PDB file of C-alpha atoms in Angstrom:
ATOM      1  CA  ASP B   1      71.994   0.414 -73.910  1.00 78.00           C
ATOM      2  CA  ALA B   2      68.821   2.082 -72.608  1.00 83.00           C
ATOM      3  CA  LEU B   3      67.953   3.371 -76.087  1.00 81.00           C
ATOM      4  CA  GLN B   4      68.395  -0.087 -77.605  1.00 80.00           C
ATOM      5  CA  LYS B   5      65.238  -1.114 -75.713  1.00 84.00           C
ATOM      6  CA  LEU B   6      63.308   1.087 -78.176  1.00 85.00           C
ATOM      7  CA  LYS B   7      64.716  -0.689 -81.222  1.00 83.00           C
ATOM      8  CA  GLY B   8      61.907  -2.274 -83.195  1.00 84.00           C
ATOM      9  CA  GLU B   9      59.320   0.167 -81.802  1.00 87.00           C
ATOM     10  CA  PHE B  10      60.879   3.331 -83.228  1.00 84.00           C
ATOM     11  CA  ALA B  11      63.519   4.279 -85.769  1.00 82.00           C
ATOM     12  CA  LEU B  12      66.734   5.093 -83.932  1.00 80.00           C
ATOM     13  CA  SER B  13      69.758   7.034 -85.037  1.00 76.00           C
ATOM     14  CA  VAL B  14      72.464   6.379 -82.501  1.00 69.00           C
ATOM     15  CA  ASN B  15      75.949   7.774 -82.843  1.00 63.00           C
ATOM     16  CA  ALA B  16      77.774   5.310 -80.710  1.00 61.00           C
ATOM     17  CA  GLU B  17      81.334   4.881 -81.868  1.00 60.00           C
ATOM     18  CA  PHE B  18      82.048   3.137 -78.569  1.00 54.00           C
ATOM     19  CA  ALA B  19      79.597   0.409 -79.618  1.00 58.00           C
ATOM     20  CA  GLY B  20      81.104  -0.033 -83.057  1.00 64.00           C
ATOM     21  CA  GLU B  21      78.600   2.155 -84.892  1.00 68.00           C
ATOM     22  CA  PRO B  22      80.095   4.342 -87.620  1.00 74.00           C
ATOM     23  CA  ARG B  23      80.357   8.077 -86.995  1.00 77.00           C
ATOM     24  CA  LEU B  24      77.923  10.116 -89.083  1.00 80.00           C
ATOM     25  CA  ASP B  25      79.326  12.727 -91.420  1.00 85.00           C
ATOM     26  CA  ARG B  26      78.090  16.290 -90.769  1.00 88.00           C
ATOM     27  CA  ARG B  27      75.526  16.337 -93.589  1.00 92.00           C
ATOM     28  CA  THR B  28      73.985  13.021 -92.496  1.00 88.00           C
ATOM     29  CA  TYR B  29      74.001  14.130 -88.867  1.00 86.00           C
ATOM     30  CA  VAL B  30      72.102  17.345 -89.685  1.00 90.00           C
ATOM     31  CA  ASP B  31      69.642  15.364 -91.814  1.00 92.00           C
ATOM     32  CA  HIS B  32      69.005  12.993 -88.898  1.00 88.00           C
ATOM     33  CA  MET B  33      68.540  15.919 -86.483  1.00 91.00           C
ATOM     34  CA  LEU B  34      66.075  17.608 -88.834  1.00 93.00           C
ATOM     35  CA  ARG B  35      63.979  14.431 -89.024  1.00 92.00           C
ATOM     36  CA  ALA B  36      64.271  13.488 -85.350  1.00 92.00           C
ATOM     37  CA  ARG B  37      61.584  14.089 -82.771  1.00 94.00           C
ATOM     38  CA  ILE B  38      63.850  13.504 -79.773  1.00 94.00           C
ATOM     39  CA  ALA B  39      67.511  14.264 -79.141  1.00 92.00           C
ATOM     40  CA  PHE B  40      69.107  12.528 -76.173  1.00 90.00           C
ATOM     41  CA  SER B  41      72.416  13.575 -74.709  1.00 85.00           C
ATOM     42  CA  PRO B  42      74.052  11.416 -72.052  1.00 82.00           C
ATOM     43  CA  MET B  43      76.448  13.014 -69.610  1.00 74.00           C
ATOM     44  CA  GLY B  44      79.817  13.302 -71.222  1.00 67.00           C
ATOM     45  CA  TRP B  45      82.263  16.104 -70.618  1.00 65.00           C
ATOM     46  CA  GLY B  46      79.676  17.883 -68.499  1.00 71.00           C
ATOM     47  CA  GLU B  47      75.974  18.391 -68.033  1.00 77.00           C
ATOM     48  CA  VAL B  48      75.564  20.601 -71.091  1.00 78.00           C
ATOM     49  CA  THR B  49      77.011  19.959 -74.509  1.00 80.00           C
ATOM     50  CA  GLY B  50      76.341  21.324 -77.957  1.00 80.00           C
ATOM     51  CA  ARG B  51      73.596  18.716 -78.344  1.00 85.00           C
ATOM     52  CA  CYS B  52      71.302  20.824 -76.145  1.00 86.00           C
ATOM     53  CA  TYR B  53      71.544  23.766 -78.537  1.00 88.00           C
ATOM     54  CA  GLU B  54      71.397  21.552 -81.619  1.00 90.00           C
ATOM     55  CA  ALA B  55      68.193  19.961 -80.342  1.00 92.00           C
ATOM     56  CA  VAL B  56      66.545  23.356 -79.891  1.00 92.00           C
ATOM     57  CA  LEU B  57      67.710  24.620 -83.288  1.00 92.00           C
ATOM     58  CA  HIS B  58      66.467  21.472 -85.045  1.00 95.00           C
ATOM     59  CA  GLY B  59      63.122  21.357 -83.206  1.00 95.00           C
ATOM     60  CA  ASN B  60      63.824  18.187 -81.223  1.00 96.00           C
ATOM     61  CA  LEU B  61      62.591  17.385 -77.744  1.00 96.00           C
ATOM     62  CA  PHE B  62      65.773  17.448 -75.670  1.00 95.00           C
ATOM     63  CA  ILE B  63      66.190  14.683 -73.095  1.00 95.00           C
ATOM     64  CA  GLN B  64      69.184  14.241 -70.811  1.00 93.00           C
ATOM     65  CA  PRO B  65      70.030  13.116 -67.298  1.00 93.00           C
ATOM     66  CA  ASN B  66      68.674  15.556 -64.736  1.00 93.00           C
ATOM     67  CA  ALA B  67      70.674  18.778 -64.778  1.00 90.00           C
ATOM     68  CA  ASP B  68      68.420  21.111 -62.823  1.00 83.00           C
ATOM     69  CA  HIS B  69      71.316  21.840 -60.456  1.00 87.00           C
ATOM     70  CA  ILE B  70      73.001  24.053 -63.066  1.00 86.00           C
ATOM     71  CA  SER B  71      72.242  27.479 -64.470  1.00 83.00           C
ATOM     72  CA  LEU B  72      72.419  27.935 -68.221  1.00 80.00           C
ATOM     73  CA  HIS B  73      72.080  30.950 -70.486  1.00 81.00           C
ATOM     74  CA  PRO B  74      69.856  30.873 -72.424  1.00 82.00           C
ATOM     75  CA  ASP B  75      67.788  29.067 -69.802  1.00 83.00           C
ATOM     76  CA  LEU B  76      67.250  25.729 -71.528  1.00 86.00           C
ATOM     77  CA  ILE B  77      67.472  23.591 -68.382  1.00 89.00           C
ATOM     78  CA  ARG B  78      63.984  23.930 -66.900  1.00 93.00           C
ATOM     79  CA  PRO B  79      62.642  20.423 -66.190  1.00 95.00           C
ATOM     80  CA  HIS B  80      59.523  19.585 -68.199  1.00 97.00           C
ATOM     81  CA  GLU B  81      59.423  23.159 -69.510  1.00 96.00           C
ATOM     82  CA  THR B  82      62.418  23.363 -71.860  1.00 95.00           C
ATOM     83  CA  TYR B  83      63.889  19.868 -71.567  1.00 95.00           C
ATOM     84  CA  VAL B  84      62.966  16.479 -70.135  1.00 97.00           C
ATOM     85  CA  PRO B  85      65.140  15.056 -67.380  1.00 96.00           C
ATOM     86  CA  VAL B  86      65.737  11.359 -66.856  1.00 96.00           C
ATOM     87  CA  LYS B  87      67.484   9.501 -64.054  1.00 95.00           C
ATOM     88  CA  TRP B  88      71.264   9.622 -64.136  1.00 92.00           C
ATOM     89  CA  ASP B  89      71.403   5.876 -64.773  1.00 92.00           C
ATOM     90  CA  CYS B  90      68.947   6.336 -67.688  1.00 92.00           C
ATOM     91  CA  SER B  91      66.784   3.500 -66.413  1.00 94.00           C
ATOM     92  CA  ASP B  92      63.641   5.510 -67.182  1.00 96.00           C
ATOM     93  CA  LEU B  93      64.790   6.709 -70.616  1.00 95.00           C
ATOM     94  CA  PRO B  94      62.811   4.187 -72.717  1.00 94.00           C
ATOM     95  CA  ASP B  95      59.577   4.935 -70.844  1.00 96.00           C
ATOM     96  CA  VAL B  96      60.126   8.700 -71.062  1.00 97.00           C
ATOM     97  CA  CYS B  97      60.750   8.452 -74.813  1.00 95.00           C
ATOM     98  CA  ARG B  98      57.652   6.295 -75.290  1.00 95.00           C
ATOM     99  CA  HIS B  99      55.565   8.796 -73.335  1.00 97.00           C
ATOM    100  CA  TYR B 100      56.578  11.825 -75.395  1.00 97.00           C
ATOM    101  CA  LEU B 101      56.421   9.964 -78.712  1.00 94.00           C
ATOM    102  CA  SER B 102      52.862   8.952 -77.767  1.00 95.00           C
ATOM    103  CA  HIS B 103      51.975  12.485 -76.605  1.00 97.00           C
ATOM    104  CA  PRO B 104      53.333  14.782 -79.331  1.00 96.00           C
ATOM    105  CA  ASP B 105      51.334  17.749 -78.006  1.00 97.00           C
ATOM    106  CA  GLU B 106      53.274  17.618 -74.714  1.00 98.00           C
ATOM    107  CA  ALA B 107      56.556  17.259 -76.570  1.00 97.00           C
ATOM    108  CA  GLU B 108      55.756  20.201 -78.850  1.00 97.00           C
ATOM    109  CA  ARG B 109      54.943  22.416 -75.852  1.00 98.00           C
ATOM    110  CA  ILE B 110      58.401  21.740 -74.397  1.00 98.00           C
ATOM    111  CA  VAL B 111      60.105  22.167 -77.780  1.00 97.00           C
ATOM    112  CA  SER B 112      58.278  25.471 -78.270  1.00 97.00           C
ATOM    113  CA  ASN B 113      59.237  26.706 -74.786  1.00 97.00           C
ATOM    114  CA  ALA B 114      62.896  25.888 -75.439  1.00 95.00           C
ATOM    115  CA  ARG B 115      62.816  27.620 -78.821  1.00 94.00           C
ATOM    116  CA  ASP B 116      61.161  30.696 -77.247  1.00 95.00           C
ATOM    117  CA  ALA B 117      63.777  30.828 -74.459  1.00 93.00           C
ATOM    118  CA  PHE B 118      66.578  30.593 -77.016  1.00 88.00           C
ATOM    119  CA  VAL B 119      65.149  33.264 -79.337  1.00 89.00           C
ATOM    120  CA  GLU B 120      64.250  35.638 -76.489  1.00 87.00           C
ATOM    121  CA  TYR B 121      67.758  35.411 -75.061  1.00 83.00           C
ATOM    122  CA  TYR B 122      69.265  36.742 -78.274  1.00 79.00           C
ATOM    123  CA  GLN B 123      66.467  39.061 -79.393  1.00 81.00           C
ATOM    124  CA  LYS B 124      66.496  40.888 -76.071  1.00 78.00           C
ATOM    125  CA  SER B 125      70.302  41.169 -76.159  1.00 75.00           C
ATOM    126  CA  HIS B 126      70.830  39.151 -72.983  1.00 71.00           C
ATOM    127  CA  PHE B 127      73.960  37.676 -74.560  1.00 69.00           C
ATOM    128  CA  VAL B 128      75.449  41.131 -75.158  1.00 74.00           C
ATOM    129  CA  THR B 129      74.531  42.303 -71.651  1.00 77.00           C
ATOM    130  CA  GLU B 130      76.112  39.252 -70.015  1.00 76.00           C
ATOM    131  CA  LEU B 131      79.239  39.461 -72.168  1.00 79.00           C
ATOM    132  CA  GLU B 132      79.599  43.156 -71.357  1.00 81.00           C
ATOM    133  CA  ALA B 133      79.328  42.412 -67.628  1.00 80.00           C
ATOM    134  CA  LEU B 134      82.035  39.728 -67.919  1.00 79.00           C
ATOM    135  CA  LEU B 135      84.353  42.061 -69.812  1.00 84.00           C
ATOM    136  CA  GLN B 136      83.867  44.843 -67.254  1.00 86.00           C
ATOM    137  CA  ARG B 137      84.963  42.505 -64.466  1.00 82.00           C
ATOM    138  CA  GLY B 138      88.254  42.309 -66.348  1.00 69.00           C
TER     139      GLY B 138
END
């Protein structure tokens, strides 16, 4: 509902089966993500879903309800550095979206930071190191 307040100001692609919208096929979904400037992920089955990673990989500004109470690897949950938090009730979501769509330089800085955190995590083998530590705990 919060995103609907942006309808008419911006083009929206909302996958909302619960609201009677049709589900996008994979090809259309990827096309939408590649053209999007913002990816929003409401809380669902937890604070972090695949949408966080998809947003980074597709170059979208990632917005979701505040999740700075969790630790994520790669570290993509750094408020206003790698993602943009909104209130849990999403009441500030339209204003936050308007702000970043009107200030693309700020959005790009956050997108770039998230991309850098993601790439560094894998280039510096942090994934392998963490997996090895988990396996050694056995």
